[in-house]
Amino acid sequence: MIKEHKWRYLGSLLSRTEQASGKTLSDYLLSIQPLEAAAKEYYSETIQLETEAFLEMMVLDGCFILEIFRKVNKLQPFQQDDPIATMAWILPSFCRDFLRLENQIPFFILEKLFEISKIPGEESGTTLSWLALRFFNKIMHRPKDVIDSCSKLGGKHLLDLVHSSYTCNLKIPPPPREGRQTPIIHCISKLRHSGIKINQVEEESFLAVKLKNGVIVMPILNFDEFMRSSC
C-alpha cells in the first residue's frame, strides 16, 4: 500500500517539475548517481542492489519524504481524496517511520533531490532542515522560534538532524580530565531520599537539566504514543 503512495507522489512531483523546468526521472537518477558509493557507505550492511535499482530506491523513497514535507508545510496541496491527508493516523505513523534508524536515507541524498525538485522562483530561502523539523514538530510541539533557529542545521540523516536540533544550543561541559571518573547519576527516588529536590522548568530542550543549590531543575518529558514507539 505504501509503495503505491510512493509511486503516486513521485509521479505528481515529476509532472510538476517536468512542466516547470523540464526535469524528468532521468535527471533525478543522474543527479544522485555520483553519490552512490558515499550513500552505500552510510549503511552498516552491504548493499547488494545494482546501481540502477539502488538509485531508483533512493529517488522513490527520498522524493516521497520530500513531498510529504512539502504538503504538510503547505508548499504543495494535498489532493482532496488523498488518503494520506484524510486518515488521521497516517502522518503520525510517518513521523515515527522517518526517524527509525533502519529507514534513514543519507541527508546529502535528500538535499540533492530537494534542490533538483525545486520549482524556479518558488521555495526560495526554504531549507530542507526547516521543512523536516516543522514536519516532526507536528508531534514534538516545540516553540516555532526553536525550529526557525535550526533551519540551517545539517546532519547525517533525518534522525541525526532531529538529535542535533535538541543539542545545538546546549552548553555542554568539557569532558572530565584524564584519570577522573565520570560520576554516576542515581535515579530520582534515590536523589530525593538524599534530600535533593526536583523542580520542573520550561526549556527548549528536554536535555537541559541543571543542578542548583541542591535542586535539580529539569524540563518535563512527555511519553506519548510517538515517544513510546520511537524509543
Coordinates of N, CA and C in Angstrom, one line a residue:
M1 N 0.8 -1.2 0.0 CA 0.0 0.0 0.0 C 0.9 1.3 0.0
I2 N 1.9 1.3 0.9 CA 2.7 2.5 1.0 C 3.5 2.7 -0.3
K3 N 3.9 1.6 -0.9 CA 4.7 1.7 -2.2 C 3.8 2.3 -3.3
E4 N 2.5 2.1 -3.3 CA 1.6 2.7 -4.2 C 1.6 4.2 -4.0
H5 N 1.6 4.6 -2.8 CA 1.6 6.0 -2.5 C 2.9 6.7 -2.9
K6 N 4.0 6.0 -2.7 CA 5.3 6.5 -3.1 C 5.4 6.7 -4.6
W7 N 4.9 5.8 -5.4 CA 4.9 6.0 -6.9 C 3.9 7.1 -7.3
R8 N 2.8 7.2 -6.6 CA 1.8 8.2 -6.9 C 2.4 9.6 -6.6
Y9 N 3.1 9.7 -5.5 CA 3.7 11.0 -5.1 C 4.9 11.3 -6.1
L10 N 5.6 10.3 -6.4 CA 6.7 10.6 -7.4 C 6.2 11.0 -8.7
G11 N 5.1 10.4 -9.2 CA 4.5 10.8 -10.5 C 4.0 12.2 -10.4
S12 N 3.4 12.6 -9.3 CA 3.0 14.0 -9.1 C 4.1 15.0 -9.1
L13 N 5.2 14.6 -8.4 CA 6.4 15.5 -8.4 C 7.0 15.6 -9.8
L14 N 7.2 14.5 -10.5 CA 7.8 14.6 -11.8 C 6.9 15.4 -12.8
S15 N 5.6 15.2 -12.7 CA 4.7 16.0 -13.6 C 4.9 17.5 -13.3
R16 N 5.0 17.9 -12.1 CA 5.2 19.3 -11.7 C 6.5 19.9 -12.2
T17 N 7.6 19.1 -11.9 CA 8.9 19.7 -12.2 C 9.2 19.6 -13.7
E18 N 8.6 18.6 -14.4 CA 8.8 18.5 -15.9 C 8.2 19.6 -16.6
Q19 N 7.0 20.0 -16.1 CA 6.2 21.1 -16.7 C 6.9 22.4 -16.4
A20 N 7.5 22.6 -15.2 CA 8.1 23.9 -14.8 C 9.5 24.0 -15.3
S21 N 10.3 22.9 -15.3 CA 11.7 23.1 -15.6 C 12.3 22.0 -16.5
G22 N 11.4 21.1 -17.0 CA 11.8 20.1 -18.0 C 12.6 19.0 -17.4
K23 N 12.6 18.8 -16.0 CA 13.3 17.8 -15.4 C 12.5 16.5 -15.4
T24 N 13.1 15.4 -15.8 CA 12.5 14.1 -15.8 C 13.1 13.1 -14.8
L25 N 12.6 11.9 -14.8 CA 13.1 10.9 -13.8 C 14.6 10.7 -14.1
S26 N 15.0 10.7 -15.3 CA 16.4 10.5 -15.6 C 17.3 11.6 -15.0
D27 N 16.8 12.8 -14.9 CA 17.6 13.9 -14.3 C 17.8 13.6 -12.8
Y28 N 16.7 13.1 -12.2 CA 16.8 12.8 -10.7 C 17.8 11.7 -10.5
L29 N 17.8 10.6 -11.3 CA 18.7 9.5 -11.2 C 20.1 9.9 -11.4
L30 N 20.3 10.7 -12.5 CA 21.7 11.2 -12.8 C 22.2 12.1 -11.7
S31 N 21.4 12.9 -11.1 CA 21.8 13.9 -10.1 C 22.5 13.2 -8.9
I32 N 22.0 12.0 -8.5 CA 22.5 11.3 -7.3 C 23.4 10.2 -7.7
Q33 N 23.6 9.9 -9.0 CA 24.5 8.8 -9.3 C 25.9 9.0 -8.8
P34 N 26.5 10.2 -8.9 CA 27.9 10.4 -8.3 C 27.9 10.1 -6.8
L35 N 26.8 10.1 -6.1 CA 26.8 10.0 -4.7 C 26.5 8.5 -4.2
E36 N 26.4 7.6 -5.2 CA 26.0 6.2 -4.9 C 27.0 5.6 -3.9
A37 N 28.3 5.7 -4.2 CA 29.3 5.0 -3.3 C 29.3 5.6 -1.9
A38 N 29.2 6.9 -1.8 CA 29.2 7.5 -0.5 C 27.9 7.1 0.3
A39 N 26.8 7.0 -0.5 CA 25.5 6.7 0.2 C 25.5 5.3 0.7
K40 N 26.1 4.4 -0.1 CA 26.1 3.0 0.4 C 27.0 2.8 1.6
E41 N 28.0 3.6 1.8 CA 28.9 3.5 2.9 C 28.1 3.9 4.2
Y42 N 27.0 4.6 4.1 CA 26.2 5.0 5.3 C 25.5 3.8 6.0
Y43 N 25.4 2.7 5.3 CA 24.7 1.6 5.8 C 25.6 0.6 6.4
S44 N 25.2 0.0 7.5 CA 26.1 -0.9 8.2 C 26.2 -2.3 7.5
E45 N 25.1 -2.6 6.8 CA 25.1 -3.9 6.0 C 25.5 -3.5 4.5
T46 N 26.1 -4.5 3.9 CA 26.5 -4.3 2.5 C 25.2 -4.2 1.6
I47 N 25.1 -3.2 0.8 CA 24.0 -3.1 -0.1 C 24.3 -3.9 -1.4
Q48 N 23.4 -4.9 -1.6 CA 23.6 -5.8 -2.7 C 23.0 -5.3 -4.0
L49 N 22.2 -4.3 -3.9 CA 21.5 -3.8 -5.1 C 22.4 -3.3 -6.2
E50 N 22.1 -3.5 -7.4 CA 22.8 -2.9 -8.5 C 22.6 -1.4 -8.6
T51 N 23.4 -0.7 -9.3 CA 23.3 0.7 -9.4 C 21.9 1.2 -9.7
E52 N 21.3 0.7 -10.8 CA 20.0 1.2 -11.2 C 19.0 1.0 -10.2
A53 N 18.9 -0.2 -9.5 CA 17.9 -0.5 -8.5 C 18.2 0.4 -7.3
F54 N 19.4 0.6 -6.9 CA 19.7 1.4 -5.7 C 19.3 2.9 -5.9
L55 N 19.7 3.4 -7.1 CA 19.3 4.8 -7.4 C 17.8 5.0 -7.4
E56 N 17.1 4.0 -8.0 CA 15.7 4.1 -8.1 C 15.1 4.1 -6.7
M57 N 15.6 3.3 -5.8 CA 15.1 3.2 -4.4 C 15.3 4.5 -3.7
M58 N 16.5 5.1 -3.9 CA 16.8 6.4 -3.3 C 15.9 7.5 -3.8
V59 N 15.6 7.5 -5.1 CA 14.7 8.6 -5.7 C 13.3 8.3 -5.2
L60 N 12.8 7.1 -5.2 CA 11.4 6.8 -4.9 C 11.2 7.2 -3.4
D61 N 12.1 6.7 -2.5 CA 11.9 6.9 -1.1 C 12.1 8.4 -0.7
G62 N 13.2 8.9 -1.3 CA 13.6 10.3 -1.0 C 12.5 11.3 -1.4
C63 N 12.0 11.2 -2.7 CA 11.0 12.1 -3.2 C 9.7 12.0 -2.4
F64 N 9.4 10.8 -2.0 CA 8.2 10.6 -1.2 C 8.3 11.4 0.1
I65 N 9.4 11.3 0.8 CA 9.7 12.1 2.0 C 9.5 13.6 1.7
L66 N 10.2 14.0 0.7 CA 10.2 15.5 0.3 C 8.7 15.9 0.1
E67 N 8.0 15.1 -0.7 CA 6.6 15.5 -1.0 C 5.7 15.6 0.3
I68 N 5.9 14.6 1.2 CA 5.2 14.7 2.5 C 5.6 16.0 3.2
F69 N 6.9 16.3 3.3 CA 7.3 17.6 3.9 C 6.6 18.8 3.3
R70 N 6.6 18.8 2.0 CA 6.1 20.0 1.3 C 4.6 20.1 1.5
K71 N 3.9 19.0 1.5 CA 2.4 19.0 1.6 C 2.0 19.4 3.0
V72 N 2.7 18.8 4.0 CA 2.4 19.1 5.4 C 2.7 20.6 5.7
N73 N 3.7 21.1 5.1 CA 4.1 22.5 5.3 C 3.3 23.5 4.3
K74 N 2.4 22.9 3.6 CA 1.5 23.7 2.7 C 2.2 24.4 1.5
L75 N 3.4 23.8 1.1 CA 4.1 24.3 -0.1 C 3.4 23.7 -1.3
Q76 N 2.8 22.5 -1.1 CA 2.1 21.9 -2.2 C 0.8 21.3 -1.5
P77 N -0.3 21.4 -2.3 CA -1.6 20.9 -1.7 C -1.7 19.4 -1.7
F78 N -2.4 18.9 -0.7 CA -2.9 17.5 -0.8 C -4.1 17.5 -1.7
Q79 N -4.2 16.4 -2.5 CA -5.4 16.2 -3.3 C -6.6 15.9 -2.3
Q80 N -7.7 16.3 -2.8 CA -8.9 16.2 -1.9 C -9.2 14.8 -1.4
D81 N -8.9 13.8 -2.3 CA -9.2 12.4 -2.0 C -8.0 11.6 -1.6
D82 N -6.9 12.4 -1.2 CA -5.7 11.7 -0.8 C -5.8 11.0 0.5
P83 N -5.7 9.7 0.6 CA -5.9 9.0 1.9 C -4.9 9.4 2.9
I84 N -3.7 9.9 2.5 CA -2.7 10.3 3.4 C -3.1 11.5 4.2
A85 N -4.0 12.3 3.6 CA -4.5 13.5 4.2 C -5.8 13.3 5.0
T86 N -6.5 12.2 4.6 CA -7.8 12.0 5.2 C -7.8 11.0 6.4
M87 N -6.8 10.2 6.4 CA -6.7 9.2 7.6 C -5.8 9.8 8.6
A88 N -6.3 10.1 9.8 CA -5.6 10.8 10.8 C -4.4 10.1 11.4
W89 N -4.3 8.8 11.3 CA -3.2 8.0 11.9 C -2.0 8.0 11.0
I90 N -2.1 8.3 9.7 CA -1.0 8.0 8.7 C 0.1 9.0 9.0
L91 N -0.1 10.3 9.1 CA 1.0 11.2 9.2 C 1.8 11.0 10.5
P92 N 1.2 10.8 11.7 CA 1.9 10.4 12.9 C 2.8 9.2 12.7
S93 N 2.2 8.2 11.9 CA 2.9 7.0 11.7 C 4.2 7.3 10.8
F94 N 4.1 8.2 9.9 CA 5.2 8.6 9.1 C 6.3 9.3 9.9
C95 N 5.8 10.1 10.9 CA 6.8 10.7 11.8 C 7.7 9.7 12.5
R96 N 7.1 8.6 12.9 CA 7.8 7.6 13.6 C 8.7 6.8 12.6
D97 N 8.1 6.5 11.4 CA 8.9 5.7 10.5 C 10.1 6.5 9.9
F98 N 9.9 7.8 9.7 CA 11.0 8.6 9.1 C 12.2 8.7 10.1
L99 N 11.9 8.4 11.4 CA 13.0 8.6 12.3 C 13.6 7.2 12.8
R100 N 13.1 6.1 12.3 CA 13.6 4.8 12.6 C 15.0 4.7 12.0
L101 N 15.9 4.2 12.7 CA 17.3 4.1 12.3 C 17.4 3.3 11.0
E102 N 16.6 2.2 10.9 CA 16.7 1.4 9.7 C 16.1 2.0 8.4
N103 N 15.4 3.1 8.6 CA 14.8 3.8 7.5 C 15.6 5.1 7.0
Q104 N 16.7 5.3 7.5 CA 17.4 6.6 7.3 C 18.0 6.6 5.8
I105 N 17.8 7.7 5.2 CA 18.5 8.0 3.9 C 19.5 9.0 4.1
P106 N 20.7 8.9 3.6 CA 21.7 10.0 3.8 C 21.2 11.3 3.5
F107 N 21.5 12.3 4.3 CA 20.9 13.6 4.2 C 21.4 14.3 2.9
F108 N 22.6 14.0 2.5 CA 23.0 14.7 1.3 C 22.3 14.2 0.0
I109 N 21.7 13.0 0.1 CA 20.8 12.5 -1.0 C 19.5 13.3 -1.0
L110 N 19.0 13.4 0.2 CA 17.7 14.2 0.3 C 17.9 15.6 -0.1
E111 N 19.1 16.2 0.2 CA 19.3 17.6 -0.2 C 19.5 17.7 -1.7
K112 N 20.1 16.8 -2.3 CA 20.3 16.8 -3.8 C 18.9 16.7 -4.4
L113 N 18.1 15.8 -4.0 CA 16.8 15.6 -4.5 C 15.9 16.9 -4.3
F114 N 16.1 17.5 -3.1 CA 15.3 18.7 -2.8 C 15.7 19.8 -3.7
E115 N 17.0 20.0 -4.0 CA 17.4 21.1 -4.8 C 16.9 20.9 -6.2
I116 N 17.0 19.7 -6.8 CA 16.6 19.5 -8.2 C 15.1 19.5 -8.3
S117 N 14.4 19.3 -7.3 CA 12.9 19.3 -7.4 C 12.3 20.6 -7.1
K118 N 13.1 21.6 -6.8 CA 12.5 23.0 -6.5 C 12.0 23.6 -7.8
I119 N 10.9 24.2 -7.8 CA 10.4 25.0 -8.9 C 11.0 26.3 -9.0
P120 N 11.6 26.8 -10.1 CA 12.2 28.1 -10.2 C 11.3 29.2 -9.7
G121 N 11.8 30.0 -8.8 CA 11.0 31.1 -8.3 C 10.2 30.8 -7.1
E122 N 10.1 29.5 -6.8 CA 9.4 29.1 -5.6 C 10.3 28.5 -4.5
E123 N 9.9 28.5 -3.3 CA 10.6 27.9 -2.2 C 12.0 28.5 -2.0
S124 N 12.1 29.8 -2.4 CA 13.4 30.5 -2.2 C 13.6 30.7 -0.8
G125 N 14.8 30.4 -0.3 CA 15.1 30.6 1.1 C 14.6 29.5 2.0
T126 N 13.8 28.6 1.5 CA 13.3 27.4 2.3 C 14.4 26.3 2.3
T127 N 14.7 25.9 3.5 CA 15.7 24.8 3.6 C 15.1 23.5 3.9
L128 N 15.7 22.4 3.5 CA 15.2 21.1 3.8 C 15.1 20.9 5.3
S129 N 16.1 21.4 6.1 CA 16.1 21.2 7.5 C 14.9 21.8 8.1
W130 N 14.6 23.0 7.7 CA 13.4 23.7 8.2 C 12.1 23.0 7.9
L131 N 12.0 22.5 6.7 CA 10.8 21.7 6.3 C 10.7 20.4 7.2
A132 N 11.8 19.8 7.3 CA 11.8 18.5 8.1 C 11.5 18.7 9.6
L133 N 12.1 19.7 10.2 CA 11.8 20.0 11.6 C 10.4 20.5 11.9
R134 N 9.9 21.2 10.9 CA 8.5 21.6 11.1 C 7.5 20.4 10.9
F135 N 7.9 19.5 10.1 CA 7.1 18.3 9.9 C 7.1 17.5 11.2
F136 N 8.3 17.2 11.8 CA 8.3 16.5 13.0 C 7.7 17.2 14.2
N137 N 7.7 18.6 14.1 CA 7.1 19.4 15.2 C 5.6 19.2 15.3
K138 N 5.0 18.6 14.3 CA 3.6 18.3 14.5 C 3.3 17.3 15.6
I139 N 4.4 16.6 16.0 CA 4.3 15.6 17.1 C 5.1 16.1 18.3
M140 N 6.2 16.8 18.0 CA 7.1 17.2 19.1 C 6.6 18.5 19.8
H141 N 5.9 19.4 19.1 CA 5.3 20.6 19.7 C 6.4 21.5 20.4
R142 N 7.4 21.8 19.7 CA 8.4 22.7 20.2 C 8.1 24.2 19.8
P143 N 8.5 25.2 20.4 CA 8.3 26.6 20.0 C 8.8 26.8 18.6
K144 N 8.0 27.7 17.9 CA 8.4 28.0 16.5 C 9.8 28.6 16.4
D145 N 10.1 29.5 17.3 CA 11.4 30.1 17.2 C 12.6 29.1 17.4
V146 N 12.3 28.0 18.1 CA 13.4 26.9 18.2 C 13.6 26.3 16.8
I147 N 12.5 26.0 16.2 CA 12.6 25.4 14.8 C 13.3 26.3 13.9
D148 N 12.9 27.6 13.9 CA 13.5 28.6 13.0 C 15.0 28.7 13.2
S149 N 15.4 28.6 14.5 CA 16.8 28.8 14.8 C 17.6 27.6 14.3
C150 N 17.0 26.5 13.9 CA 17.7 25.3 13.5 C 17.6 25.1 12.0
S151 N 17.1 26.1 11.3 CA 16.8 26.0 9.8 C 18.0 25.7 9.0
K152 N 19.2 26.0 9.4 CA 20.4 25.8 8.6 C 21.2 24.6 9.2
L153 N 20.7 23.9 10.1 CA 21.4 22.7 10.6 C 21.5 21.6 9.5
G154 N 22.5 20.8 9.6 CA 22.6 19.6 8.7 C 22.6 18.4 9.5
G155 N 23.0 17.3 8.9 CA 23.1 16.0 9.7 C 23.4 14.9 8.7
K156 N 23.7 13.8 9.3 CA 24.0 12.6 8.5 C 22.7 12.0 7.9
H157 N 21.6 12.2 8.6 CA 20.3 11.8 8.1 C 19.2 12.5 8.9
L158 N 17.9 12.2 8.7 CA 16.9 12.9 9.5 C 16.9 12.7 11.0
L159 N 17.2 11.5 11.4 CA 17.3 11.2 12.8 C 18.4 12.1 13.4
D160 N 19.6 12.2 12.8 CA 20.7 13.0 13.3 C 20.3 14.5 13.3
L161 N 19.6 14.9 12.3 CA 19.1 16.3 12.2 C 18.2 16.6 13.5
V162 N 17.3 15.8 13.8 CA 16.4 16.0 14.9 C 17.2 16.0 16.2
H163 N 18.2 15.0 16.3 CA 19.0 15.0 17.5 C 19.8 16.3 17.6
S164 N 20.4 16.8 16.5 CA 21.2 18.0 16.6 C 20.3 19.2 17.0
S165 N 19.1 19.2 16.6 CA 18.2 20.3 16.9 C 17.9 20.4 18.4
Y166 N 18.1 19.3 19.1 CA 17.9 19.3 20.6 C 19.2 19.7 21.3
T167 N 20.3 19.5 20.7 CA 21.6 19.7 21.4 C 22.4 20.9 20.9
C168 N 22.0 21.5 19.8 CA 22.9 22.5 19.2 C 23.0 23.8 20.1
N169 N 22.0 24.1 20.9 CA 22.1 25.3 21.8 C 22.4 24.9 23.2
L170 N 22.7 23.7 23.5 CA 23.1 23.3 24.9 C 24.5 23.7 25.2
K171 N 24.7 24.1 26.4 CA 26.1 24.4 26.9 C 26.6 23.1 27.5
I172 N 27.4 22.3 26.7 CA 27.9 21.0 27.2 C 29.2 21.2 27.9
P173 N 29.3 20.8 29.1 CA 30.6 21.0 29.8 C 31.7 20.2 29.2
P174 N 33.0 20.6 29.4 CA 34.1 19.8 28.8 C 34.2 18.5 29.5
P175 N 34.7 17.5 28.8 CA 34.9 16.2 29.3 C 35.8 16.2 30.6
P176 N 35.6 15.2 31.5 CA 36.5 15.2 32.7 C 37.9 15.0 32.3
R177 N 38.8 15.6 33.2 CA 40.2 15.4 32.9 C 40.6 13.9 33.0
E178 N 41.7 13.6 32.3 CA 42.1 12.2 32.2 C 42.4 11.7 33.6
G179 N 41.9 10.6 33.9 CA 42.1 10.0 35.3 C 40.9 10.2 36.2
R180 N 40.1 11.1 35.9 CA 38.9 11.4 36.7 C 37.7 10.5 36.2
Q181 N 37.0 9.9 37.1 CA 35.9 9.0 36.7 C 34.7 9.9 36.6
T182 N 33.8 9.5 35.6 CA 32.6 10.2 35.4 C 31.6 9.8 36.5
P183 N 31.1 10.7 37.3 CA 30.2 10.4 38.4 C 28.9 9.7 37.9
I184 N 28.5 8.8 38.8 CA 27.2 8.0 38.5 C 26.1 8.9 39.0
I185 N 25.1 9.1 38.1 CA 23.9 9.8 38.5 C 22.8 8.8 38.9
H186 N 22.4 8.9 40.1 CA 21.4 7.9 40.7 C 20.0 8.3 40.2
C187 N 19.1 7.3 40.4 CA 17.7 7.5 40.0 C 17.1 8.6 40.8
I188 N 15.9 9.1 40.3 CA 15.2 10.2 41.0 C 14.9 9.8 42.5
S189 N 14.4 8.6 42.7 CA 14.0 8.2 44.0 C 15.1 8.3 45.0
K190 N 16.3 7.9 44.6 CA 17.5 7.9 45.5 C 17.9 9.4 45.7
L191 N 17.8 10.2 44.7 CA 18.2 11.6 44.8 C 17.3 12.3 45.8
R192 N 16.0 12.0 45.7 CA 15.0 12.6 46.6 C 15.3 12.1 48.0
H193 N 15.6 10.9 48.2 CA 15.8 10.3 49.5 C 17.0 11.0 50.2
S194 N 18.0 11.4 49.4 CA 19.2 12.1 49.9 C 19.0 13.6 50.2
G195 N 17.7 14.1 49.9 CA 17.4 15.4 50.2 C 17.4 16.4 49.0
I196 N 17.7 15.9 47.8 CA 17.7 16.7 46.6 C 16.3 16.9 46.1
K197 N 15.9 18.1 45.8 CA 14.6 18.5 45.3 C 14.6 18.5 43.8
I198 N 13.4 18.2 43.2 CA 13.2 18.2 41.8 C 12.2 19.3 41.4
N199 N 12.6 20.3 40.6 CA 11.6 21.3 40.1 C 11.6 21.2 38.6
Q200 N 10.4 21.5 38.0 CA 10.2 21.5 36.6 C 10.4 22.9 36.0
V201 N 10.8 23.0 34.8 CA 11.0 24.3 34.1 C 10.8 24.1 32.7
E202 N 10.4 25.2 32.0 CA 10.2 25.2 30.5 C 11.5 25.5 29.9
E203 N 12.0 24.6 29.0 CA 13.2 24.8 28.3 C 13.0 24.4 26.8
E204 N 14.0 24.8 26.0 CA 13.9 24.5 24.6 C 14.2 23.0 24.4
S205 N 15.0 22.4 25.2 CA 15.4 21.0 25.0 C 15.2 20.3 26.3
F206 N 14.7 19.0 26.2 CA 14.5 18.2 27.4 C 15.8 17.8 28.0
L207 N 16.9 18.0 27.3 CA 18.2 17.7 27.9 C 18.8 18.7 28.8
A208 N 18.1 19.9 28.9 CA 18.6 21.0 29.7 C 18.4 20.8 31.2
V209 N 19.1 19.9 31.8 CA 19.0 19.5 33.2 C 20.1 20.2 34.0
K210 N 19.7 20.9 35.0 CA 20.7 21.7 35.8 C 20.5 21.4 37.3
L211 N 21.6 21.5 38.0 CA 21.6 21.3 39.5 C 22.0 22.6 40.1
K212 N 21.2 23.2 40.9 CA 21.4 24.5 41.6 C 21.1 24.4 43.1
N213 N 22.1 24.6 43.9 CA 21.8 24.6 45.4 C 21.0 23.4 45.9
G214 N 21.4 22.2 45.4 CA 20.6 21.1 45.9 C 19.3 20.8 45.2
V215 N 19.0 21.6 44.2 CA 17.7 21.4 43.4 C 18.0 21.1 42.0
I216 N 17.5 20.0 41.5 CA 17.6 19.6 40.1 C 16.4 20.3 39.3
V217 N 16.8 21.1 38.4 CA 15.8 21.8 37.5 C 15.8 21.1 36.2
M218 N 14.7 20.6 35.8 CA 14.6 19.9 34.5 C 13.3 20.0 33.8
P219 N 13.3 20.0 32.5 CA 12.0 20.1 31.7 C 11.2 18.8 31.9
I220 N 9.9 18.9 31.6 CA 9.0 17.7 31.6 C 9.3 17.0 30.3
L221 N 9.4 15.7 30.4 CA 9.5 14.8 29.3 C 8.2 14.0 29.2
N222 N 7.4 14.3 28.1 CA 6.1 13.6 27.9 C 6.3 12.3 27.1
F223 N 5.8 11.2 27.6 CA 5.9 9.9 26.9 C 4.5 9.6 26.3
D224 N 4.4 10.0 25.0 CA 3.1 9.7 24.4 C 3.3 8.5 23.4
E225 N 2.3 8.3 22.5 CA 2.4 7.2 21.6 C 3.7 7.4 20.7
F226 N 4.0 8.6 20.3 CA 5.2 8.8 19.4 C 6.4 8.5 20.2
M227 N 6.6 8.9 21.4 CA 7.8 8.6 22.2 C 8.0 7.2 22.4
R228 N 6.9 6.5 22.8 CA 7.0 5.1 23.1 C 7.4 4.2 21.9
S229 N 6.9 4.6 20.7 CA 7.2 3.8 19.5 C 8.5 4.2 18.9
S230 N 9.1 5.3 19.3 CA 10.3 5.8 18.8 C 11.5 5.4 19.6
C231 N 11.3 5.0 20.9 CA 12.4 4.7 21.8 C 12.9 3.2 21.5

